[in-house]
Tab-separated table of C-alpha atoms and ligand atoms in Angstrom:
chain	number	residue	atom	x	y	z
A	1	MET	CA	10.410	7.519	-23.156
A	2	SER	CA	8.806	4.161	-22.487
A	3	SER	CA	5.551	3.455	-24.302
A	4	ARG	CA	4.447	1.104	-21.547
A	5	ILE	CA	1.058	2.079	-20.124
A	6	ALA	CA	1.122	2.570	-16.370
A	7	SER	CA	-1.764	1.809	-14.045
A	8	VAL	CA	-3.720	4.684	-12.508
A	9	PRO	CA	-2.097	5.854	-9.223
A	10	GLY	CA	-4.017	4.553	-6.237
A	11	THR	CA	-4.996	1.287	-7.925
A	12	VAL	CA	-3.348	-2.102	-7.531
A	13	ASP	CA	-3.055	-5.385	-9.391
A	14	LEU	CA	-3.455	-8.389	-7.177
A	15	PHE	CA	-1.330	-11.400	-8.034
A	16	PRO	CA	-2.227	-14.895	-6.776
A	17	GLU	CA	-0.555	-14.640	-3.322
A	18	GLU	CA	-2.353	-11.390	-2.585
A	19	SER	CA	-5.656	-12.586	-4.052
A	20	ALA	CA	-5.454	-15.692	-1.868
A	21	ARG	CA	-5.215	-13.580	1.298
A	22	ARG	CA	-8.243	-11.608	0.222
A	23	THR	CA	-10.231	-14.708	-0.633
A	24	TRP	CA	-9.448	-15.966	2.850
A	25	ILE	CA	-10.692	-12.701	4.436
A	26	GLU	CA	-13.813	-12.769	2.295
A	27	SER	CA	-14.657	-16.351	3.136
A	28	THR	CA	-14.055	-15.716	6.844
A	29	ALA	CA	-16.433	-12.750	6.576
A	30	ARG	CA	-19.102	-14.864	4.859
A	31	THR	CA	-18.897	-17.460	7.620
A	32	VAL	CA	-19.264	-14.846	10.367
A	33	PHE	CA	-22.090	-12.989	8.571
A	34	GLU	CA	-24.035	-16.193	8.075
A	35	ARG	CA	-23.923	-16.880	11.820
A	36	TYR	CA	-25.722	-13.584	12.351
A	37	GLY	CA	-28.329	-14.206	9.659
A	38	TYR	CA	-26.965	-11.849	6.986
A	39	GLY	CA	-27.176	-12.674	3.263
A	40	GLU	CA	-25.183	-11.263	0.378
A	41	ILE	CA	-26.382	-8.472	-1.914
A	42	ARG	CA	-24.532	-7.448	-5.088
A	43	THR	CA	-25.348	-4.058	-6.548
A	44	PRO	CA	-23.985	-2.296	-9.663
A	45	ILE	CA	-20.632	-0.564	-9.570
A	46	PHE	CA	-22.133	2.659	-10.958
A	47	GLU	CA	-25.293	4.568	-10.150
A	48	ARG	CA	-27.073	7.802	-10.982
A	49	THR	CA	-25.069	10.621	-9.430
A	50	GLU	CA	-27.955	11.976	-7.367
A	51	LEU	CA	-28.204	8.702	-5.447
A	52	PHE	CA	-24.904	9.552	-3.762
A	53	SER	CA	-25.253	13.328	-3.574
A	54	ARG	CA	-28.657	13.074	-1.876
A	55	SER	CA	-27.728	10.382	0.651
A	56	ILE	CA	-24.054	10.968	1.496
A	57	GLY	CA	-24.712	14.724	1.429
A	58	GLU	CA	-23.785	17.620	-0.874
A	59	SER	CA	-21.477	19.171	1.711
A	60	THR	CA	-19.350	16.072	2.393
A	61	ASP	CA	-15.804	15.641	1.079
A	62	ILE	CA	-16.889	12.540	-0.842
A	63	VAL	CA	-19.575	14.349	-2.850
A	64	ARG	CA	-17.741	17.678	-3.140
A	65	LYS	CA	-14.456	16.393	-4.465
A	66	GLU	CA	-13.946	12.635	-4.466
A	67	MET	CA	-16.522	11.128	-6.813
A	68	TYR	CA	-15.704	9.752	-10.250
A	69	THR	CA	-18.610	11.296	-12.123
A	70	PHE	CA	-19.163	11.277	-15.871
A	71	GLU	CA	-21.886	11.774	-18.429
A	72	ASP	CA	-22.923	8.813	-20.518
A	73	ARG	CA	-23.845	9.154	-24.175
A	74	GLY	CA	-27.445	9.943	-23.269
A	75	GLY	CA	-26.306	12.920	-21.169
A	76	ARG	CA	-27.112	11.226	-17.832
A	77	SER	CA	-24.789	11.918	-14.937
A	78	LEU	CA	-23.420	8.661	-13.541
A	79	THR	CA	-20.957	8.003	-10.714
A	80	LEU	CA	-18.702	5.074	-9.848
A	81	ARG	CA	-19.757	4.037	-6.354
A	82	PRO	CA	-17.692	5.655	-3.578
A	83	GLU	CA	-19.386	3.472	-0.936
A	84	GLY	CA	-22.052	0.772	-0.676
A	85	THR	CA	-24.784	1.984	1.674
A	86	ALA	CA	-26.641	4.233	-0.804
A	87	SER	CA	-26.903	1.451	-3.398
A	88	VAL	CA	-28.157	-1.090	-0.866
A	89	VAL	CA	-30.812	1.367	0.329
A	90	ARG	CA	-31.879	2.044	-3.276
A	91	ALA	CA	-32.109	-1.674	-3.997
A	92	VAL	CA	-34.156	-2.413	-0.876
A	93	LEU	CA	-36.519	0.512	-1.592
A	94	GLY	CA	-37.069	-1.034	-5.021
A	95	ARG	CA	-38.197	-4.288	-3.423
A	96	GLY	CA	-40.289	-2.565	-0.781
A	97	ILE	CA	-39.365	-2.576	2.876
A	98	GLY	CA	-42.788	-3.158	4.448
A	99	GLN	CA	-42.388	-4.908	7.755
A	100	ASN	CA	-39.314	-6.737	6.548
A	101	ALA	CA	-36.026	-6.763	8.348
A	102	TRP	CA	-33.413	-6.812	5.589
A	103	ARG	CA	-30.064	-8.138	6.814
A	104	LEU	CA	-27.525	-7.788	4.028
A	105	TYR	CA	-23.796	-7.794	3.427
A	106	TYR	CA	-21.649	-6.900	0.429
A	107	MET	CA	-18.040	-6.907	-0.647
A	108	GLY	CA	-16.422	-5.173	-3.551
A	109	ALA	CA	-14.471	-2.308	-5.082
A	110	MET	CA	-15.304	1.307	-4.189
A	111	LEU	CA	-13.860	4.353	-5.951
A	112	ARG	CA	-12.874	7.733	-4.567
A	113	ASN	CA	-10.682	10.309	-6.217
A	114	GLU	CA	-8.419	10.919	-3.226
A	115	ARG	CA	-4.709	11.626	-3.028
A	116	PRO	CA	-3.144	8.174	-2.692
A	117	GLN	CA	-1.028	7.439	0.385
A	118	LYS	CA	-0.497	4.534	2.757
A	119	GLY	CA	-3.937	3.046	3.464
A	120	ARG	CA	-5.615	5.387	0.988
A	121	LEU	CA	-6.347	4.217	-2.528
A	122	ARG	CA	-8.541	5.391	-5.359
A	123	GLN	CA	-9.928	1.942	-5.932
A	124	PHE	CA	-10.191	0.147	-2.611
A	125	HIS	CA	-12.314	-2.695	-1.329
A	126	GLN	CA	-14.958	-2.712	1.345
A	127	ILE	CA	-16.757	-5.463	3.182
A	128	GLY	CA	-19.951	-4.008	4.561
A	129	VAL	CA	-23.144	-4.865	6.372
A	130	GLU	CA	-26.534	-3.115	6.321
A	131	ALA	CA	-29.577	-3.839	8.485
A	132	ILE	CA	-32.595	-2.071	7.022
A	133	GLY	CA	-36.050	-2.006	8.584
A	134	ARG	CA	-36.896	-2.892	12.210
A	135	VAL	CA	-33.671	-1.422	13.495
A	136	THR	CA	-33.196	-0.790	17.228
A	137	PRO	CA	-30.267	0.199	19.459
A	138	ALA	CA	-29.820	-3.549	19.991
A	139	THR	CA	-29.381	-3.922	16.220
A	140	ASP	CA	-26.606	-1.298	16.311
A	141	ALA	CA	-24.944	-3.209	19.150
A	142	GLU	CA	-25.286	-6.575	17.409
A	143	ILE	CA	-23.700	-5.218	14.230
A	144	ILE	CA	-20.748	-3.828	16.189
A	145	VAL	CA	-20.305	-7.205	17.913
A	146	LEU	CA	-20.441	-8.891	14.499
A	147	LEU	CA	-17.729	-6.522	13.215
A	148	MET	CA	-15.487	-7.260	16.195
A	149	ASP	CA	-16.095	-11.019	15.743
A	150	LEU	CA	-14.981	-10.746	12.146
A	151	LEU	CA	-11.817	-8.847	13.084
A	152	GLU	CA	-11.075	-11.429	15.760
A	153	ALA	CA	-11.725	-14.291	13.330
A	154	VAL	CA	-9.023	-12.989	10.973
A	155	GLY	CA	-6.663	-12.779	13.942
A	156	LEU	CA	-6.540	-9.055	14.553
A	157	GLY	CA	-5.988	-7.816	18.107
A	158	ASN	CA	-4.913	-4.469	19.456
A	159	LEU	CA	-8.008	-2.625	18.234
A	160	ARG	CA	-9.738	0.483	19.516
A	161	LEU	CA	-13.490	0.668	19.231
A	162	ARG	CA	-14.619	4.282	19.571
A	163	VAL	CA	-18.326	5.090	19.781
A	164	ASN	CA	-20.408	8.219	20.070
A	165	SER	CA	-23.957	9.387	19.616
A	166	ILE	CA	-24.792	12.323	17.377
A	167	GLY	CA	-28.438	12.404	18.498
A	168	GLY	CA	-31.726	11.519	16.827
A	169	PRO	CA	-33.661	13.579	14.250
A	170	GLY	CA	-35.417	15.535	17.000
A	171	ASP	CA	-32.068	16.585	18.468
A	172	ARG	CA	-30.716	18.168	15.289
A	173	PRO	CA	-32.010	21.737	15.779
A	174	ARG	CA	-30.731	21.776	19.352
A	175	ILE	CA	-27.287	20.447	18.321
A	176	LEU	CA	-26.901	22.903	15.458
A	177	GLU	CA	-27.942	25.785	17.662
A	178	ALA	CA	-25.523	24.831	20.446
A	179	TYR	CA	-22.544	24.472	18.096
A	180	ARG	CA	-23.369	27.627	16.126
A	181	ALA	CA	-23.471	29.504	19.407
A	182	HIS	CA	-20.132	27.977	20.450
A	183	PHE	CA	-18.181	28.255	17.190
A	184	GLY	CA	-19.727	31.476	15.804
A	185	PRO	CA	-17.630	33.874	17.901
A	186	ARG	CA	-14.488	31.713	17.452
A	187	LEU	CA	-14.626	31.290	13.648
A	188	GLY	CA	-12.176	34.138	13.010
A	189	GLY	CA	-9.261	32.047	14.298
A	190	MET	CA	-10.323	28.841	12.559
A	191	CYS	CA	-9.559	27.348	9.134
A	192	GLU	CA	-11.496	27.855	5.898
A	193	ASP	CA	-12.933	24.356	6.004
A	194	CYS	CA	-14.377	25.040	9.428
A	195	ALA	CA	-15.884	28.295	8.161
A	196	ARG	CA	-17.568	26.327	5.376
A	197	ARG	CA	-18.709	23.572	7.754
A	198	TYR	CA	-20.175	26.240	10.017
A	199	GLU	CA	-22.601	26.992	7.180
A	200	THR	CA	-23.186	23.487	5.821
A	201	ASN	CA	-22.903	21.058	8.768
A	202	VAL	CA	-21.505	22.621	11.909
A	203	LEU	CA	-21.156	19.233	13.641
A	204	ARG	CA	-18.370	18.299	11.236
A	205	ILE	CA	-16.152	20.997	12.749
A	206	LEU	CA	-15.495	18.510	15.578
A	207	ASP	CA	-13.651	16.352	13.036
A	208	CYS	CA	-11.148	19.057	11.990
A	209	LYS	CA	-7.544	17.989	12.560
A	210	ARG	CA	-5.884	21.413	12.059
A	211	GLU	CA	-3.729	22.628	14.918
A	212	GLY	CA	-5.222	26.118	14.935
A	213	CYS	CA	-8.786	24.824	15.381
A	214	GLN	CA	-8.132	22.492	18.307
A	215	GLU	CA	-8.567	25.027	21.087
A	216	ALA	CA	-12.086	25.932	19.975
A	217	ILE	CA	-12.935	22.244	19.479
A	218	GLU	CA	-11.586	21.266	22.901
A	219	ALA	CA	-13.769	23.897	24.513
A	220	ALA	CA	-16.947	22.729	22.708
A	221	PRO	CA	-19.627	20.804	24.585
A	222	SER	CA	-19.903	17.099	23.654
A	223	VAL	CA	-22.921	15.977	21.637
A	224	VAL	CA	-24.036	13.627	24.387
A	225	GLU	CA	-24.376	16.620	26.736
A	226	ILE	CA	-26.656	18.391	24.252
A	227	ILE	CA	-28.971	15.604	23.078
A	228	GLY	CA	-32.302	14.868	24.763
A	229	PRO	CA	-32.986	12.054	27.271
A	230	GLU	CA	-34.380	9.630	24.643
A	231	ALA	CA	-31.308	9.712	22.408
A	232	ARG	CA	-29.102	9.489	25.488
A	233	GLU	CA	-31.036	6.412	26.608
A	234	ARG	CA	-30.594	4.797	23.171
A	235	PHE	CA	-26.856	5.419	23.392
A	236	ARG	CA	-26.718	3.949	26.922
A	237	GLU	CA	-28.485	0.824	25.674
A	238	VAL	CA	-25.944	0.344	22.905
A	239	LEU	CA	-23.079	0.717	25.393
A	240	THR	CA	-24.706	-1.664	27.885
A	241	LEU	CA	-25.150	-4.361	25.250
A	242	LEU	CA	-21.619	-3.948	23.924
A	243	ARG	CA	-20.262	-4.423	27.436
A	244	ALA	CA	-22.621	-7.370	28.012
A	245	ALA	CA	-21.050	-9.003	24.949
A	246	GLY	CA	-17.588	-8.524	26.454
A	247	LEU	CA	-16.410	-5.539	24.386
A	248	GLU	CA	-14.728	-2.447	25.766
A	249	PRO	CA	-16.062	0.498	23.777
A	250	GLU	CA	-14.402	3.868	24.323
A	251	GLU	CA	-16.778	6.785	24.350
A	252	ASP	CA	-15.371	9.450	22.056
A	253	PRO	CA	-17.346	12.703	22.210
A	254	ARG	CA	-15.443	14.098	19.170
A	255	LEU	CA	-16.317	11.260	16.824
A	256	VAL	CA	-18.526	12.462	13.976
A	257	ARG	CA	-18.458	10.623	10.693
A	258	GLY	CA	-17.768	12.070	7.252
A	259	LEU	CA	-21.117	11.121	5.693
A	260	ASP	CA	-24.326	13.065	6.363
A	261	TYR	CA	-26.793	10.210	6.719
A	262	TYR	CA	-25.881	9.213	10.282
A	263	LEU	CA	-27.986	9.637	13.412
A	264	ASP	CA	-27.593	8.373	16.965
A	265	THR	CA	-24.870	5.715	17.218
A	266	VAL	CA	-21.646	6.234	15.246
A	267	TYR	CA	-18.397	4.285	15.604
A	268	GLU	CA	-14.983	3.564	14.200
A	269	VAL	CA	-12.466	0.792	14.757
A	270	ALA	CA	-8.849	1.891	14.597
A	271	HIS	CA	-5.509	0.071	14.670
A	272	PRO	CA	-2.401	1.831	16.022
A	273	GLY	CA	-0.129	0.277	13.385
A	274	LEU	CA	-1.725	2.182	10.509
A	275	GLY	CA	-0.464	5.753	10.902
A	276	ALA	CA	-2.611	8.630	9.667
A	277	GLN	CA	-5.307	6.507	8.004
A	278	ASP	CA	-5.963	4.369	11.049
A	279	ALA	CA	-9.693	3.597	10.628
A	280	ILE	CA	-10.173	-0.003	9.586
A	281	ALA	CA	-13.937	0.237	9.741
A	282	GLY	CA	-16.642	2.777	10.415
A	283	GLY	CA	-20.388	2.903	10.566
A	284	GLY	CA	-23.485	3.703	12.523
A	285	ARG	CA	-27.219	4.204	12.495
A	286	TYR	CA	-28.529	6.147	9.508
A	287	ARG	CA	-31.600	7.604	7.881
A	288	ILE	CA	-31.689	8.153	4.133
A	289	SER	CA	-34.560	9.991	2.511
A	290	PHE	CA	-35.249	10.292	-1.213
A	291	GLY	CA	-38.578	12.047	-0.787
A	292	GLU	CA	-42.162	11.332	0.265
A	293	GLY	CA	-42.530	7.792	1.623
A	294	GLU	CA	-38.984	7.013	0.636
A	295	THR	CA	-37.278	7.203	3.994
A	296	VAL	CA	-35.132	4.324	5.135
A	297	GLU	CA	-33.738	3.660	8.599
A	298	GLY	CA	-30.777	1.395	8.760
A	299	SER	CA	-27.645	0.481	10.611
A	300	GLY	CA	-24.351	-0.772	9.256
A	301	PHE	CA	-20.626	-0.486	8.768
A	302	ALA	CA	-18.001	-0.942	6.115
A	303	LEU	CA	-14.458	-2.121	6.653
A	304	GLY	CA	-11.562	-1.352	4.356
A	305	VAL	CA	-9.915	-4.575	3.225
A	306	GLU	CA	-6.573	-2.923	2.350
A	307	ARG	CA	-6.361	-1.348	5.805
A	308	LEU	CA	-7.271	-4.632	7.431
A	309	LEU	CA	-4.381	-6.266	5.559
A	310	LEU	CA	-1.979	-3.479	6.577
A	311	ALA	CA	-3.004	-4.004	10.207
A	312	LEU	CA	-2.371	-7.754	9.881
A	313	ASP	CA	1.061	-6.966	8.382
A	314	ALA	CA	1.801	-4.617	11.278
A	315	GLU	CA	1.078	-7.490	13.670
A	316	GLY	CA	3.192	-9.882	11.619
A	317	LYS	CA	0.172	-12.004	10.715
A	318	GLY	CA	0.056	-13.083	7.118
A	319	GLY	CA	-3.213	-14.949	6.968
A	320	ILE	CA	-3.718	-17.845	4.661
A	321	GLY	CA	-1.835	-17.635	1.393
A	322	LEU	CA	-1.654	-19.914	-1.617
A	323	ARG	CA	-1.896	-23.676	-1.150
A	324	SER	CA	1.193	-25.642	-2.143
A	325	PRO	CA	0.703	-28.468	-4.621
A	326	ASP	CA	0.057	-31.952	-3.240
A	327	VAL	CA	2.169	-33.655	-5.852
A	328	TYR	CA	4.681	-32.976	-8.629
A	329	LEU	CA	4.645	-35.520	-11.432
A	330	VAL	CA	8.068	-36.271	-12.933
A	331	SER	CA	8.275	-37.917	-16.345
A	332	ALA	CA	11.472	-39.945	-16.822
A	333	GLY	CA	11.957	-39.744	-20.568
A	334	ARG	CA	9.859	-38.019	-23.165
A	335	ASP	CA	7.823	-41.155	-23.935
A	336	ALA	CA	6.386	-41.079	-20.435
A	337	LEU	CA	4.646	-37.756	-21.060
A	338	PRO	CA	1.325	-38.948	-22.560
A	339	GLU	CA	0.725	-41.484	-19.752
A	340	ASN	CA	1.648	-38.948	-17.077
A	341	PHE	CA	-0.457	-36.316	-18.780
A	342	ARG	CA	-3.427	-38.695	-18.449
A	343	LEU	CA	-2.560	-39.494	-14.829
A	344	ALA	CA	-2.289	-35.781	-13.948
A	345	ARG	CA	-5.817	-35.188	-15.190
A	346	GLN	CA	-7.107	-38.158	-13.242
A	347	LEU	CA	-5.440	-36.998	-10.005
A	348	ARG	CA	-6.694	-33.439	-10.463
A	349	ARG	CA	-10.235	-34.681	-11.045
A	350	SER	CA	-10.004	-36.509	-7.728
A	351	GLY	CA	-9.314	-33.141	-6.066
A	352	LEU	CA	-5.521	-33.108	-5.766
A	353	LEU	CA	-3.309	-30.114	-6.614
A	354	VAL	CA	-0.946	-31.414	-9.271
A	355	ARG	CA	2.001	-29.835	-11.099
A	356	MET	CA	4.025	-31.398	-13.875
A	357	ASP	CA	6.696	-30.531	-16.378
A	358	LEU	CA	5.469	-29.584	-19.847
A	359	GLU	CA	8.822	-28.598	-21.320
A	360	GLY	CA	10.559	-31.958	-21.652
A	361	ARG	CA	13.229	-31.081	-19.082
A	362	SER	CA	15.691	-33.598	-17.598
A	363	VAL	CA	14.677	-35.622	-14.533
A	364	LYS	CA	17.165	-33.602	-12.480
A	365	ALA	CA	15.621	-30.302	-13.583
A	366	GLN	CA	12.141	-31.663	-12.877
A	367	MET	CA	13.203	-32.723	-9.364
A	368	ARG	CA	14.516	-29.199	-8.747
A	369	ALA	CA	11.231	-27.730	-9.975
A	370	ALA	CA	9.339	-30.135	-7.690
A	371	ASP	CA	11.397	-28.947	-4.742
A	372	ARG	CA	10.790	-25.279	-5.567
A	373	SER	CA	7.054	-25.866	-5.971
A	374	GLY	CA	6.747	-26.888	-2.318
A	375	ALA	CA	4.901	-30.086	-3.289
A	376	ARG	CA	4.591	-32.600	-0.494
A	377	TRP	CA	4.971	-35.594	-2.800
A	378	VAL	CA	6.768	-36.412	-6.022
A	379	VAL	CA	5.623	-39.170	-8.332
A	380	VAL	CA	8.228	-40.429	-10.818
A	381	ARG	CA	7.256	-42.548	-13.796
A	382	GLY	CA	9.339	-43.741	-16.710
A	383	GLU	CA	8.886	-46.497	-19.280
A	384	ASP	CA	9.500	-49.279	-16.721
A	385	GLU	CA	6.916	-48.045	-14.252
A	386	ILE	CA	4.392	-47.379	-16.986
A	387	GLY	CA	4.905	-50.895	-18.338
A	388	ALA	CA	4.414	-52.383	-14.862
A	389	GLY	CA	1.465	-50.127	-13.942
A	390	THR	CA	3.361	-48.649	-11.012
A	391	ALA	CA	4.904	-45.352	-9.883
A	392	VAL	CA	7.675	-44.302	-7.539
A	393	LEU	CA	6.171	-42.201	-4.766
A	394	ARG	CA	8.516	-39.980	-2.783
A	395	GLU	CA	7.716	-37.930	0.284
A	396	MET	CA	9.786	-34.764	-0.087
A	397	GLU	CA	10.265	-33.927	3.575
A	398	SER	CA	11.512	-37.343	4.710
A	399	GLY	CA	12.974	-38.548	1.412
A	400	ARG	CA	11.220	-41.912	1.857
A	401	GLU	CA	10.159	-43.765	-1.274
A	402	TRP	CA	7.662	-46.470	-2.129
A	403	LYS	CA	6.727	-48.330	-5.276
A	404	VAL	CA	2.951	-48.070	-5.606
A	405	PRO	CA	0.400	-49.517	-8.070
A	406	VAL	CA	-0.789	-46.560	-10.122
A	407	GLY	CA	-4.441	-47.318	-9.324
A	408	GLU	CA	-3.767	-46.687	-5.638
A	409	LEU	CA	-1.982	-43.366	-6.093
A	410	ALA	CA	-4.931	-41.038	-5.624
A	411	MET	CA	-5.983	-42.777	-2.433
A	412	ARG	CA	-2.417	-42.880	-1.075
A	413	LEU	CA	-1.858	-39.171	-1.748
A	414	LYS	CA	-5.141	-38.217	-0.122
A	415	THR	CA	-4.691	-40.320	3.005
A	416	GLY	CA	-1.136	-39.026	3.204
A	417	ARG	CA	-2.531	-35.519	3.179
A	418	ARG	CA	-4.821	-36.315	6.100
A	419	ARG	CA	-2.231	-38.189	8.131
A	420	THR	CA	-1.793	-36.370	11.397
A	421	ASP	CA	1.501	-35.432	12.968
A	422	GLU	CA	0.663	-37.818	15.791
A	423	GLU	CA	0.484	-40.783	13.432
A	424	LYS	CA	3.665	-39.626	11.797
A	425	SER	CA	5.624	-39.584	15.039
A	426	LYS	CA	4.139	-42.915	16.077
A	427	ALA	CA	5.218	-44.494	12.781
A	428	ALA	CA	8.694	-43.048	13.193
A	429	ALA	CA	8.930	-44.309	16.817
A	430	ASP	CA	7.818	-47.799	15.726
A	431	GLY	CA	10.301	-47.760	12.888
A	432	ASN	CA	7.315	-49.107	11.012
A	433	GLU	CA	6.585	-47.334	7.756
A	434	THR	CA	4.291	-50.042	6.433
A	435	ALA	CA	1.305	-48.542	8.272
A	436	ASP	CA	1.469	-45.992	5.497
A	437	GLY	CA	2.239	-48.663	2.920
A	438	ASP	CA	5.938	-49.461	2.680
A	439	GLU	CA	6.830	-51.832	-0.124
B	501	LIG	P1	-16.333	5.208	5.360
B	501	LIG	O1	-15.861	5.574	6.714
B	501	LIG	O2	-16.312	6.255	4.325
B	501	LIG	O3	-17.819	4.653	5.556
B	501	LIG	O4	-15.509	3.957	4.821
B	501	LIG	C1	-15.416	2.773	5.582
B	501	LIG	C2	-14.010	2.220	5.542
B	501	LIG	O5	-13.555	2.081	4.197
B	501	LIG	C3	-12.961	3.111	6.188
B	501	LIG	O6	-12.925	2.918	7.588
B	501	LIG	C4	-11.685	2.624	5.521
B	501	LIG	O7	-11.199	1.452	6.165
B	501	LIG	C5	-12.158	2.263	4.135
B	501	LIG	N1	-11.806	3.349	3.191
B	501	LIG	C6	-12.491	4.480	2.939
B	501	LIG	N2	-11.865	5.232	2.007
B	501	LIG	C7	-10.755	4.555	1.655
B	501	LIG	C8	-9.684	4.786	0.719
B	501	LIG	N3	-9.649	5.872	-0.062
B	501	LIG	N4	-8.688	3.854	0.630
B	501	LIG	C9	-8.718	2.743	1.397
B	501	LIG	N5	-9.703	2.465	2.279
B	501	LIG	C10	-10.712	3.354	2.409
B	501	LIG	C11	-18.604	4.196	4.541
B	501	LIG	O8	-18.226	3.984	3.425
B	501	LIG	C12	-20.031	3.876	4.990
B	501	LIG	N6	-20.776	3.427	3.795
B	501	LIG	C13	-20.040	2.827	6.075
B	501	LIG	C14	-21.431	2.456	6.508
B	501	LIG	C15	-22.139	1.385	6.126
B	501	LIG	N7	-22.205	3.178	7.301
B	501	LIG	C16	-23.362	2.574	7.428
B	501	LIG	N8	-23.356	1.472	6.701
């Protein structure tokens, strides 16, 4: 048996190519969030357990069976965060909400003890947004537009935006009563989970996927039919604004989210290329209460980065990966190493991506390595060039070469990097390479 230690199922190691794609998604998200006036918040990766149980809800799948909970040495119950909203609300309450409108975003690892499958990990990554304080239906709509802008900015099309309203706080008793009356007589033919939800949160029955429960669910009234005129008006306003912004929301009367803190507007964005776990992002309006004077109204969403990447893969869109080096420095002869070593540092300090051989390989082997590296340029220096203060500069794609004073290298490599295709074709048409400095 191997003594190698395996990683925990449902976790991944990200190597540079994969990290680069994520960095690109994260920086795109930052740019979009900034346009909407959102600033970054970073909260701890673990919290007191009751923060999650009291906000997400005792009866939810997350709190019942998916949290990584442990006791620390002082006997306190702590939990690795399964989501970000509860922590952001706690942090904002600590600062005091007052009349402020907090507009925050976050990105980071979340942990849920789920059975791993495609699009479902135990440690996954979310990018989320929370608006807390002074939240209106227009805030809900703006956040949804922001989410769709972000998905468009990373190049994702083919998305379904499903929205629903689950009514305001005043509608709760009416909703529970209507669904109890509907499902009560039908419970006998339904699954155990539905029987439990009937007791804990009857609305969640609408979310059951089991075959045997569908008939009763199909026959149920939609929430929008049950809620009062005010909540219905709030929902209409959200839909009107989404359409005004050019989106095409689908009203989905069966959409209820898996966390208990939601009210009014709820939504999910799905991609058909993802299979069973097709929700890229989900969110809505929420109210979280930790007791007297500790009630927070907010609105937000979180998107799953891994699912976003799977959707991009399904559309054949890679996103931005690693940058290739600008230049590979070849040392002709071992004596050239110290001078080239110095030059490499100088070029790197001027901002260029530089690779060089550190193993004393032959010029031929170094040229092969340069080719494999994808570098645009190769600079070759041996004793002669070092003595004369020059270097041989070679453009890999065209095979053209120039002899260049070493002091001009950095500038030549940088202007070369900026040279547009137009200039390139013009130079080729003129048969005149000296515009770029032929010797
Ligand atoms: P959520 O629906 O539980 O909502 O998660 C949001 C997104 O995180 C999902 O749509 C999915 O893309 C991703 N996700 C969730 N679980 C996993 C998993 N096990 N593996 C991979 N990806 C996963 C929330 O977390 C709420 N806090 C969203 C929110 C923010 N509501 C208001 N503000």
